[in-house]
mmCIF file of C-alpha atoms in Angstrom:
data_model
loop_
_atom_site.group_PDB
_atom_site.id
_atom_site.type_symbol
_atom_site.label_atom_id
_atom_site.label_comp_id
_atom_site.label_asym_id
_atom_site.label_seq_id
_atom_site.Cartn_x
_atom_site.Cartn_y
_atom_site.Cartn_z
ATOM 1 C CA LEU A 1350 0.000 0.000 0.000
ATOM 2 C CA GLY A 1351 2.980 2.264 0.455
ATOM 3 C CA TRP A 1352 3.284 2.333 -3.310
ATOM 4 C CA ALA A 1353 0.396 4.764 -3.252
ATOM 5 C CA PHE A 1354 2.790 7.454 -2.056
ATOM 6 C CA ILE A 1355 4.701 8.498 -5.144
ATOM 7 C CA HIS A 1356 8.324 9.386 -4.494
ATOM 8 C CA HIS A 1357 9.352 12.663 -5.952
ATOM 9 C CA LYS A 1358 12.348 11.809 -8.085
ATOM 10 C CA LYS A 1359 12.301 14.076 -11.109
ATOM 11 C CA ALA A 1360 13.217 11.425 -13.669
ATOM 12 C CA ILE A 1361 10.285 9.088 -12.944
ATOM 13 C CA ALA A 1362 7.899 12.023 -12.583
ATOM 14 C CA GLU A 1363 8.820 13.390 -16.004
ATOM 15 C CA ALA A 1364 8.763 9.981 -17.607
ATOM 16 C CA THR A 1365 5.350 9.280 -16.041
ATOM 17 C CA LYS A 1366 3.905 12.410 -17.667
ATOM 18 C CA THR A 1367 5.077 11.272 -21.014
ATOM 19 C CA VAL A 1368 3.842 7.691 -20.615
ATOM 20 C CA THR A 1369 0.430 8.445 -19.126
ATOM 21 C CA ARG A 1370 -0.475 10.512 -22.182
ATOM 22 C CA THR A 1371 -0.806 7.238 -24.059
ATOM 23 C CA PHE A 1372 -3.421 5.852 -21.669
ATOM 24 C CA THR A 1373 -7.159 6.341 -21.749
ATOM 25 C CA LYS A 1374 -8.415 9.092 -19.466
ATOM 26 C CA THR A 1375 -10.349 6.728 -17.203
ATOM 27 C CA VAL A 1376 -9.079 6.536 -13.631
ATOM 28 C CA SER A 1377 -10.826 3.245 -12.891
ATOM 29 C CA LEU A 1378 -9.122 -0.107 -13.335
ATOM 30 C CA GLY A 1379 -11.535 -1.023 -16.087
ATOM 31 C CA GLY A 1380 -11.407 -0.390 -19.788
ATOM 32 C CA VAL A 1381 -7.756 0.141 -20.615
ATOM 33 C CA GLY A 1382 -7.823 -0.004 -24.420
ATOM 34 C CA LEU A 1383 -5.908 1.519 -27.287
ATOM 35 C CA SER A 1384 -6.929 5.173 -26.957
ATOM 36 C CA ALA A 1385 -6.728 7.819 -29.666
ATOM 37 C CA SER A 1386 -3.518 9.108 -28.129
ATOM 38 C CA GLY A 1387 -2.223 5.553 -27.929
ATOM 39 C CA GLU A 1388 -2.942 5.055 -31.625
ATOM 40 C CA LYS A 1389 -1.119 8.328 -32.373
ATOM 41 C CA ALA A 1390 1.895 7.242 -30.326
ATOM 42 C CA LEU A 1391 1.852 3.867 -32.062
ATOM 43 C CA ALA A 1392 1.639 5.430 -35.526
ATOM 44 C CA SER A 1393 4.500 7.824 -34.812
ATOM 45 C CA SER A 1394 6.874 4.984 -33.916
ATOM 46 C CA THR A 1395 9.275 3.915 -36.645
ATOM 47 C CA ASP A 1396 10.418 0.881 -34.684
ATOM 48 C CA LYS A 1397 8.229 -2.067 -35.794
ATOM 49 C CA SER A 1398 9.165 -4.186 -32.770
ATOM 50 C CA GLN A 1399 8.256 -1.298 -30.477
ATOM 51 C CA GLN A 1400 4.948 -0.878 -32.337
ATOM 52 C CA ASN A 1401 4.136 -4.549 -31.773
ATOM 53 C CA GLU A 1402 5.092 -4.301 -28.099
ATOM 54 C CA THR A 1403 3.002 -1.138 -27.665
ATOM 55 C CA ARG A 1404 -0.008 -2.690 -29.376
ATOM 56 C CA ARG A 1405 0.345 -5.864 -27.306
ATOM 57 C CA PHE A 1406 0.501 -3.794 -24.127
ATOM 58 C CA PHE A 1407 -2.538 -1.665 -24.901
ATOM 59 C CA SER A 1408 -4.603 -4.535 -26.263
ATOM 60 C CA GLN A 1409 -4.323 -6.515 -23.024
ATOM 61 C CA PRO A 1410 -7.394 -6.785 -20.812
ATOM 62 C CA SER A 1411 -7.627 -4.022 -18.254
ATOM 63 C CA MET A 1412 -5.732 -4.460 -15.020
ATOM 64 C CA GLY A 1413 -7.666 -6.757 -12.730
ATOM 65 C CA ASP A 1414 -10.511 -7.644 -15.107
ATOM 66 C CA GLU A 1415 -9.232 -11.099 -16.005
ATOM 67 C CA SER A 1416 -8.379 -12.209 -12.480
ATOM 68 C CA GLU A 1417 -10.353 -10.237 -9.907
ATOM 69 C CA ALA A 1418 -13.136 -12.809 -9.663
ATOM 70 C CA ALA A 1419 -10.694 -15.678 -9.228
ATOM 71 C CA VAL A 1420 -8.851 -13.846 -6.449
ATOM 72 C CA SER A 1421 -12.094 -13.002 -4.670
ATOM 73 C CA VAL A 1422 -13.264 -16.611 -4.724
ATOM 74 C CA SER A 1423 -9.958 -18.167 -3.729
ATOM 75 C CA THR A 1424 -9.423 -15.891 -0.737
ATOM 76 C CA LYS A 1425 -12.785 -16.673 0.843
ATOM 77 C CA GLY A 1426 -11.818 -20.134 1.979
ATOM 78 C CA THR A 1427 -8.223 -20.826 1.042
ATOM 79 C CA ASP A 1428 -4.928 -19.164 0.302
ATOM 80 C CA ALA A 1429 -4.398 -21.300 -2.798
ATOM 81 C CA ILE A 1430 -4.272 -19.160 -5.899
ATOM 82 C CA SER A 1431 -6.274 -20.333 -8.914
ATOM 83 C CA GLY A 1432 -4.732 -21.416 -12.210
ATOM 84 C CA GLY A 1433 -6.549 -18.611 -14.033
ATOM 85 C CA ILE A 1434 -4.591 -15.992 -12.140
ATOM 86 C CA ASP A 1435 -1.307 -17.625 -13.047
ATOM 87 C CA ASP A 1436 -2.156 -16.953 -16.699
ATOM 88 C CA SER A 1437 -2.650 -13.228 -16.071
ATOM 89 C CA PHE A 1438 -0.516 -10.743 -17.989
ATOM 90 C CA ASP A 1439 -0.234 -8.660 -14.794
ATOM 91 C CA ALA A 1440 1.736 -9.602 -11.712
ATOM 92 C CA ILE A 1441 -0.733 -10.180 -8.866
ATOM 93 C CA VAL A 1442 0.190 -9.960 -5.191
ATOM 94 C CA VAL A 1443 -2.392 -10.571 -2.460
ATOM 95 C CA SER A 1444 -1.737 -9.597 1.147
ATOM 96 C CA ASP A 1445 -3.602 -9.426 4.417
ATOM 97 C CA LEU A 1446 -4.254 -6.124 6.195
ATOM 98 C CA GLN A 1447 -0.893 -6.346 7.985
ATOM 99 C CA GLY A 1448 0.872 -6.373 4.619
ATOM 100 C CA ASN A 1449 1.877 -10.043 4.770
ATOM 101 C CA ILE A 1450 1.891 -11.668 1.335
ATOM 102 C CA LYS A 1451 -0.631 -14.510 1.062
ATOM 103 C CA GLN A 1452 -0.802 -15.167 -2.666
ATOM 104 C CA VAL A 1453 1.238 -14.402 -5.780
ATOM 105 C CA ASN A 1454 0.871 -15.529 -9.369
ATOM 106 C CA ALA A 1455 3.449 -16.852 -11.825
ATOM 107 C CA THR A 1456 3.790 -13.464 -13.518
ATOM 108 C CA ALA A 1457 4.760 -11.907 -10.189
ATOM 109 C CA LEU A 1458 7.648 -14.355 -9.919
ATOM 110 C CA ASP A 1459 8.839 -13.348 -13.395
ATOM 111 C CA VAL A 1460 8.458 -9.617 -12.808
ATOM 112 C CA PHE A 1461 10.106 -9.612 -9.374
ATOM 113 C CA ARG A 1462 12.608 -12.349 -10.364
ATOM 114 C CA TYR A 1463 11.896 -14.860 -7.608
ATOM 115 C CA ASP A 1464 12.334 -18.584 -8.206
ATOM 116 C CA SER A 1465 9.339 -19.821 -6.235
ATOM 117 C CA LYS A 1466 6.221 -18.557 -4.520
ATOM 118 C CA ASP A 1467 7.544 -19.809 -1.175
ATOM 119 C CA GLU A 1468 10.183 -17.066 -1.317
ATOM 120 C CA LEU A 1469 7.426 -14.460 -1.122
ATOM 121 C CA LEU A 1470 4.581 -16.069 0.851
ATOM 122 C CA ASN A 1471 4.247 -14.667 4.394
ATOM 123 C CA LYS A 1472 6.924 -12.041 3.686
ATOM 124 C CA ASN A 1473 5.942 -8.395 4.085
ATOM 125 C CA LEU A 1474 5.029 -6.294 1.067
ATOM 126 C CA SER A 1475 7.731 -3.821 2.004
ATOM 127 C CA ILE A 1476 10.349 -6.057 0.317
ATOM 128 C CA LEU A 1477 8.712 -5.278 -3.036
ATOM 129 C CA VAL A 1478 8.328 -1.541 -2.507
ATOM 130 C CA GLY A 1479 10.749 0.775 -4.313
ATOM 131 C CA GLY A 1480 11.538 4.454 -4.374
ATOM 132 C CA GLY A 1481 12.855 4.437 -0.809
ATOM 133 C CA GLU A 1482 9.338 3.863 0.559
ATOM 134 C CA GLY A 1483 9.872 0.328 1.880
ATOM 135 C CA LYS A 1484 10.818 1.562 5.345
ATOM 136 C CA ASN A 1485 7.565 3.536 5.555
ATOM 137 C CA HIS A 1486 5.258 0.759 4.411
ATOM 138 C CA HIS A 1487 4.293 -0.488 7.882
ATOM 139 C CA ALA A 1488 3.072 2.998 8.763
ATOM 140 C CA TYR A 1489 1.013 3.128 5.575
ATOM 141 C CA MET A 1490 -0.625 -0.181 6.438
ATOM 142 C CA ARG A 1491 -1.449 1.000 9.967
ATOM 143 C CA ARG A 1492 -3.113 4.081 8.514
ATOM 144 C CA PHE A 1493 -5.088 1.912 6.097
ATOM 145 C CA ARG A 1494 -6.323 -0.352 8.903
ATOM 146 C CA LYS A 1495 -7.295 2.673 10.974
ATOM 147 C CA ASP A 1496 -9.058 4.679 8.261
ATOM 148 C CA GLY A 1497 -10.577 1.779 6.339
ATOM 149 C CA SER A 1498 -10.846 1.133 2.623
ATOM 150 C CA LYS A 1499 -13.580 3.727 2.062
ATOM 151 C CA ALA A 1500 -11.225 6.503 3.145
ATOM 152 C CA SER A 1501 -8.389 5.266 0.941
ATOM 153 C CA LYS A 1502 -7.424 7.444 -2.011
ATOM 154 C CA VAL A 1503 -5.482 4.697 -3.776
ATOM 155 C CA LEU A 1504 -8.026 1.922 -4.219
ATOM 156 C CA GLY A 1505 -9.341 1.489 -7.736
ATOM 157 C CA ARG A 1506 -6.744 3.806 -9.277
ATOM 158 C CA GLN A 1507 -3.678 3.231 -11.418
ATOM 159 C CA ARG A 1508 -0.389 4.890 -10.511
ATOM 160 C CA MET A 1509 3.141 4.828 -11.863
ATOM 161 C CA LEU A 1510 5.585 3.926 -9.086
ATOM 162 C CA HIS A 1511 8.848 2.087 -8.377
ATOM 163 C CA ALA A 1512 9.088 -1.521 -7.216
ATOM 164 C CA THR A 1513 12.060 -3.656 -6.096
ATOM 165 C CA ARG A 1514 13.135 -6.984 -7.544
ATOM 166 C CA ALA A 1515 14.732 -9.877 -5.678
ATOM 167 C CA ASP A 1516 18.214 -8.695 -6.623
ATOM 168 C CA GLY A 1517 17.538 -5.210 -5.222
ATOM 169 C CA THR A 1518 17.197 -3.427 -8.565
ATOM 170 C CA GLU A 1519 14.246 -1.102 -9.037
ATOM 171 C CA PHE A 1520 11.883 -0.766 -11.976
ATOM 172 C CA PRO A 1521 8.942 1.492 -12.862
ATOM 173 C CA CYS A 1522 5.545 -0.160 -12.744
ATOM 174 C CA LEU A 1523 1.896 0.654 -13.160
ATOM 175 C CA ILE A 1524 0.024 -0.539 -10.091
ATOM 176 C CA GLY A 1525 -3.658 -0.789 -9.197
ATOM 177 C CA ILE A 1526 -4.987 -1.806 -5.781
ATOM 178 C CA ARG A 1527 -8.311 -3.406 -4.769
ATOM 179 C CA THR A 1528 -9.692 -5.148 -1.723
ATOM 180 C CA CYS A 1529 -11.482 -8.495 -1.814
ATOM 181 C CA ALA A 1530 -12.760 -11.231 0.500
ATOM 182 C CA SER A 1531 -15.002 -8.777 2.373
ATOM 183 C CA GLY A 1532 -12.176 -6.317 2.799
ATOM 184 C CA THR A 1533 -9.779 -8.757 4.481
ATOM 185 C CA ARG A 1534 -7.370 -8.967 1.559
ATOM 186 C CA ILE A 1535 -5.545 -6.349 -0.503
ATOM 187 C CA VAL A 1536 -4.853 -7.210 -4.132
ATOM 188 C CA GLY A 1537 -2.176 -5.443 -6.128
ATOM 189 C CA TYR A 1538 -2.097 -5.666 -9.926
ATOM 190 C CA ILE A 1539 1.396 -4.735 -11.137
ATOM 191 C CA ARG A 1540 2.485 -4.137 -14.737
ATOM 192 C CA ASP A 1541 6.207 -3.788 -15.480
ATOM 193 C CA MET A 1542 6.725 -0.540 -17.430
ATOM 194 C CA SER A 1543 10.506 -0.728 -17.800
ATOM 195 C CA GLY A 1544 10.570 -0.772 -21.605
ATOM 196 C CA VAL A 1545 7.850 1.823 -22.050
ATOM 197 C CA VAL A 1546 9.320 4.292 -19.559
ATOM 198 C CA SER A 1547 12.838 3.750 -20.877
ATOM 199 C CA ASN A 1548 11.756 4.598 -24.418
ATOM 200 C CA ALA A 1549 9.790 7.619 -23.220
ATOM 201 C CA SER A 1550 12.760 8.860 -21.208
ATOM 202 C CA THR A 1551 15.090 8.455 -24.168
ATOM 203 C CA LYS A 1552 12.745 10.369 -26.441
ATOM 204 C CA MET A 1553 12.316 13.100 -23.830
ATOM 205 C CA LYS A 1554 16.099 13.448 -23.481
ATOM 206 C CA THR A 1555 16.506 13.658 -27.265
ATOM 207 C CA ASP A 1556 13.752 16.262 -27.551
ATOM 208 C CA MET A 1557 15.418 18.362 -24.861
ATOM 209 C CA GLN A 1558 18.747 18.217 -26.689
ATOM 210 C CA VAL A 1559 17.092 19.370 -29.914
ATOM 211 C CA GLU A 1560 15.379 22.243 -28.123
ATOM 212 C CA GLU A 1561 18.663 23.318 -26.546
ATOM 213 C CA ALA A 1562 20.377 23.259 -29.955
ATOM 214 C CA ILE A 1563 17.667 25.487 -31.423
ATOM 215 C CA ASP A 1564 17.799 27.845 -28.437
ATOM 216 C CA ARG A 1565 21.499 28.396 -29.015
ATOM 217 C CA VAL A 1566 20.813 29.588 -32.564
ATOM 218 C CA VAL A 1567 17.573 31.564 -32.294
ATOM 219 C CA ASP A 1568 18.892 34.606 -30.431
ATOM 220 C CA ASP A 1569 16.433 37.342 -29.457
ATOM 221 C CA HIS A 1570 19.283 39.859 -29.322
ATOM 222 C CA ALA A 1571 20.402 39.325 -32.915
ATOM 223 C CA PHE A 1572 20.006 42.152 -35.458
ATOM 224 C CA ASP A 1573 18.857 39.634 -38.083
ATOM 225 C CA GLY A 1574 15.527 37.891 -38.045
ATOM 226 C CA ILE A 1575 16.084 34.179 -37.336
ATOM 227 C CA ILE A 1576 13.622 31.448 -38.265
ATOM 228 C CA ALA A 1577 14.094 27.776 -37.299
ATOM 229 C CA SER A 1578 12.140 25.357 -39.492
ATOM 230 C CA ASP A 1579 12.119 21.606 -40.109
ATOM 231 C CA ASP A 1580 12.689 19.672 -43.316
ATOM 232 C CA ARG A 1581 9.001 20.070 -44.204
ATOM 233 C CA GLY A 1582 9.280 23.829 -43.949
ATOM 234 C CA ILE A 1583 7.248 24.131 -40.743
ATOM 235 C CA ILE A 1584 8.390 26.934 -38.445
ATOM 236 C CA HIS A 1585 9.364 25.815 -34.926
ATOM 237 C CA ARG A 1586 11.013 28.903 -33.484
ATOM 238 C CA VAL A 1587 11.566 32.581 -34.345
ATOM 239 C CA ASN A 1588 13.326 35.451 -32.614
ATOM 240 C CA GLU A 1589 11.926 38.863 -31.745
ATOM 241 C CA THR A 1590 13.535 40.519 -34.782
ATOM 242 C CA ALA A 1591 11.730 38.119 -37.123
ATOM 243 C CA VAL A 1592 8.428 38.897 -35.421
ATOM 244 C CA ALA A 1593 9.005 42.640 -35.953
ATOM 245 C CA GLU A 1594 10.231 42.315 -39.558
ATOM 246 C CA PHE A 1595 7.265 40.232 -40.673
ATOM 247 C CA GLY A 1596 4.690 42.267 -38.728
ATOM 248 C CA TYR A 1597 3.284 39.543 -36.477
ATOM 249 C CA GLU A 1598 1.915 40.196 -32.991
ATOM 250 C CA SER A 1599 3.910 37.451 -31.292
ATOM 251 C CA LYS A 1600 6.197 34.477 -31.826
ATOM 252 C CA GLU A 1601 3.276 32.143 -31.255
ATOM 253 C CA LYS A 1602 1.511 33.564 -34.336
ATOM 254 C CA MET A 1603 4.431 32.482 -36.526
ATOM 255 C CA ILE A 1604 5.160 29.055 -35.026
ATOM 256 C CA GLY A 1605 3.486 26.323 -37.040
ATOM 257 C CA LEU A 1606 3.328 28.331 -40.272
ATOM 258 C CA ASP A 1607 4.826 27.071 -43.514
ATOM 259 C CA ILE A 1608 7.997 29.080 -44.071
ATOM 260 C CA ALA A 1609 6.974 29.450 -47.735
ATOM 261 C CA VAL A 1610 4.345 31.956 -46.566
ATOM 262 C CA LEU A 1611 7.264 34.251 -45.716
ATOM 263 C CA ILE A 1612 9.987 33.022 -48.059
ATOM 264 C CA HIS A 1613 8.550 32.177 -51.476
ATOM 265 C CA VAL A 1614 11.628 30.337 -52.776
ATOM 266 C CA ALA A 1615 10.894 27.590 -50.240
ATOM 267 C CA LYS A 1616 7.433 26.885 -51.653
ATOM 268 C CA ASP A 1617 7.081 23.154 -52.376
ATOM 269 C CA HIS A 1618 10.844 22.795 -51.919
ATOM 270 C CA PRO A 1619 11.823 23.515 -48.277
ATOM 271 C CA GLU A 1620 14.936 21.408 -48.820
ATOM 272 C CA ARG A 1621 16.365 24.303 -50.843
ATOM 273 C CA LEU A 1622 17.026 26.081 -47.570
ATOM 274 C CA LEU A 1623 19.047 23.116 -46.308
ATOM 275 C CA GLU A 1624 20.962 22.941 -49.564
ATOM 276 C CA SER A 1625 22.011 26.602 -49.606
ATOM 277 C CA HIS A 1626 24.909 25.902 -47.198
ATOM 278 C CA GLY A 1627 24.940 29.423 -45.769
ATOM 279 C CA GLU A 1628 25.097 31.224 -49.117
ATOM 280 C CA GLN A 1629 23.505 34.697 -49.123
ATOM 281 C CA HIS A 1630 20.703 35.468 -51.557
ATOM 282 C CA LEU A 1631 18.758 38.614 -52.358
ATOM 283 C CA VAL A 1632 15.060 37.658 -52.308
ATOM 284 C CA THR A 1633 11.645 39.219 -51.922
ATOM 285 C CA LEU A 1634 9.776 38.297 -48.751
ATOM 286 C CA THR A 1635 6.197 38.948 -47.677
ATOM 287 C CA ASP A 1636 5.050 40.217 -44.289
ATOM 288 C CA LYS A 1637 1.802 39.365 -42.504
ATOM 289 C CA ASN A 1638 -0.119 42.125 -44.293
ATOM 290 C CA GLY A 1639 0.955 40.924 -47.719
ATOM 291 C CA LYS A 1640 3.543 43.644 -48.232
ATOM 292 C CA ASP A 1641 6.720 42.589 -50.044
ATOM 293 C CA PHE A 1642 10.165 43.692 -48.957
ATOM 294 C CA ASP A 1643 13.643 42.880 -50.225
ATOM 295 C CA SER A 1644 15.978 41.027 -47.915
ATOM 296 C CA ILE A 1645 19.210 39.121 -47.831
ATOM 297 C CA ILE A 1646 18.724 35.599 -46.489
ATOM 298 C CA ALA A 1647 21.109 32.792 -45.623
ATOM 299 C CA SER A 1648 20.240 29.341 -44.304
ATOM 300 C CA THR A 1649 22.302 26.757 -42.458
ATOM 301 C CA LYS A 1650 21.715 23.453 -40.690
ATOM 302 C CA ILE A 1651 21.337 23.598 -36.926
ATOM 303 C CA LYS A 1652 24.000 21.413 -35.282
ATOM 304 C CA GLY A 1653 22.521 18.974 -32.816
ATOM 305 C CA ALA A 1654 19.028 19.188 -34.334
ATOM 306 C CA ASP A 1655 18.781 16.844 -37.315
ATOM 307 C CA GLY A 1656 16.556 18.117 -40.105
ATOM 308 C CA MET A 1657 16.308 21.611 -38.634
ATOM 309 C CA VAL A 1658 17.513 24.702 -40.500
ATOM 310 C CA ALA A 1659 18.059 28.270 -39.327
ATOM 311 C CA THR A 1660 17.290 31.009 -41.848
ATOM 312 C CA TYR A 1661 18.748 34.469 -41.199
ATOM 313 C CA VAL A 1662 16.827 37.421 -42.639
ATOM 314 C CA ARG A 1663 18.177 40.960 -43.066
ATOM 315 C CA ASN A 1664 15.762 43.562 -44.361
ATOM 316 C CA ILE A 1665 17.741 45.798 -46.770
ATOM 317 C CA ALA A 1666 15.129 48.561 -46.990
ATOM 318 C CA PRO A 1667 16.720 50.512 -44.085
ATOM 319 C CA ILE A 1668 20.139 50.112 -45.737
ATOM 320 C CA ARG A 1669 18.807 51.522 -48.984
ATOM 321 C CA ARG A 1670 17.239 54.466 -47.193
ATOM 322 C CA ASN A 1671 20.488 55.232 -45.407
ATOM 323 C CA LEU A 1672 22.425 55.082 -48.666
ATOM 324 C CA SER A 1673 19.878 57.358 -50.330
ATOM 325 C CA ASN A 1674 20.171 59.853 -47.506
ATOM 326 C CA LEU A 1675 23.967 59.811 -47.786
ATOM 327 C CA VAL A 1676 23.770 60.524 -51.512
ATOM 328 C CA SER A 1677 21.289 63.366 -50.934
ATOM 329 C CA ASP A 1678 23.465 64.929 -48.244
ATOM 330 C CA SER A 1679 26.521 64.838 -50.482
#
């Protein structure tokens, strides 16, 4: 039950945010299917093996559905766990109200890396708790016995937490908790999320590195307008000078636009910007109000952000005016 208190390590918290976006919005233990966001995440993956693993994960019956009845029946008169539970995709651990383990299924042995059920039976749940919460688990159980299941905020909900294997290593897991046998047993349904969280963390780290690379280039203090776009020509970042030159109200109004709206030479061929290799060109650009102005542009790849290009824009109208004024004065 101590798993209900999420430890506050930044890495698991950030990874959890990323992972939970792929789940359905229900907070009950029922109905975990392949949600719209799950389909989107699946479609965006280029790794076929990961797609198959993701689909297999999300197509499994919801946590507890396939085995709750069997647990409820078996705990009424015996501590023997039924064969149906041993076939469950989820690890299942049943304890009494003191936190002593009374039943486990075969999946639990695999997930927690124990050789036999005897190694876990009558041991305290605290040996499975991760995130530094094992030492606090007895206090959590006392609070549960005192307040009762109706006052519990963790029953019937899924949470991403850390658990501990037999060898002492920790892993992220999705856990749901129910009571059965007239409230005398606590049932935990545990799903190992190691692969899913690892992939999400890797993607998050990569995304952060790309953002940092773009930040280094798109400087708000630069005299030139700077536009960062991808290989499709979609604008991801602009600096303040670009906002002013093109007459937009804010950076947000420009992000997401096709760069060809501003730079016509990129229309249908955004790769031309990548292929210019920093060469300067005199071109005609168009601001938000449809007014054309001549500028010198140069584009270059952004190091550390594959497929991203930075285009530098210098409006030459002020230069021409200054030159004209110099000629008039002379």
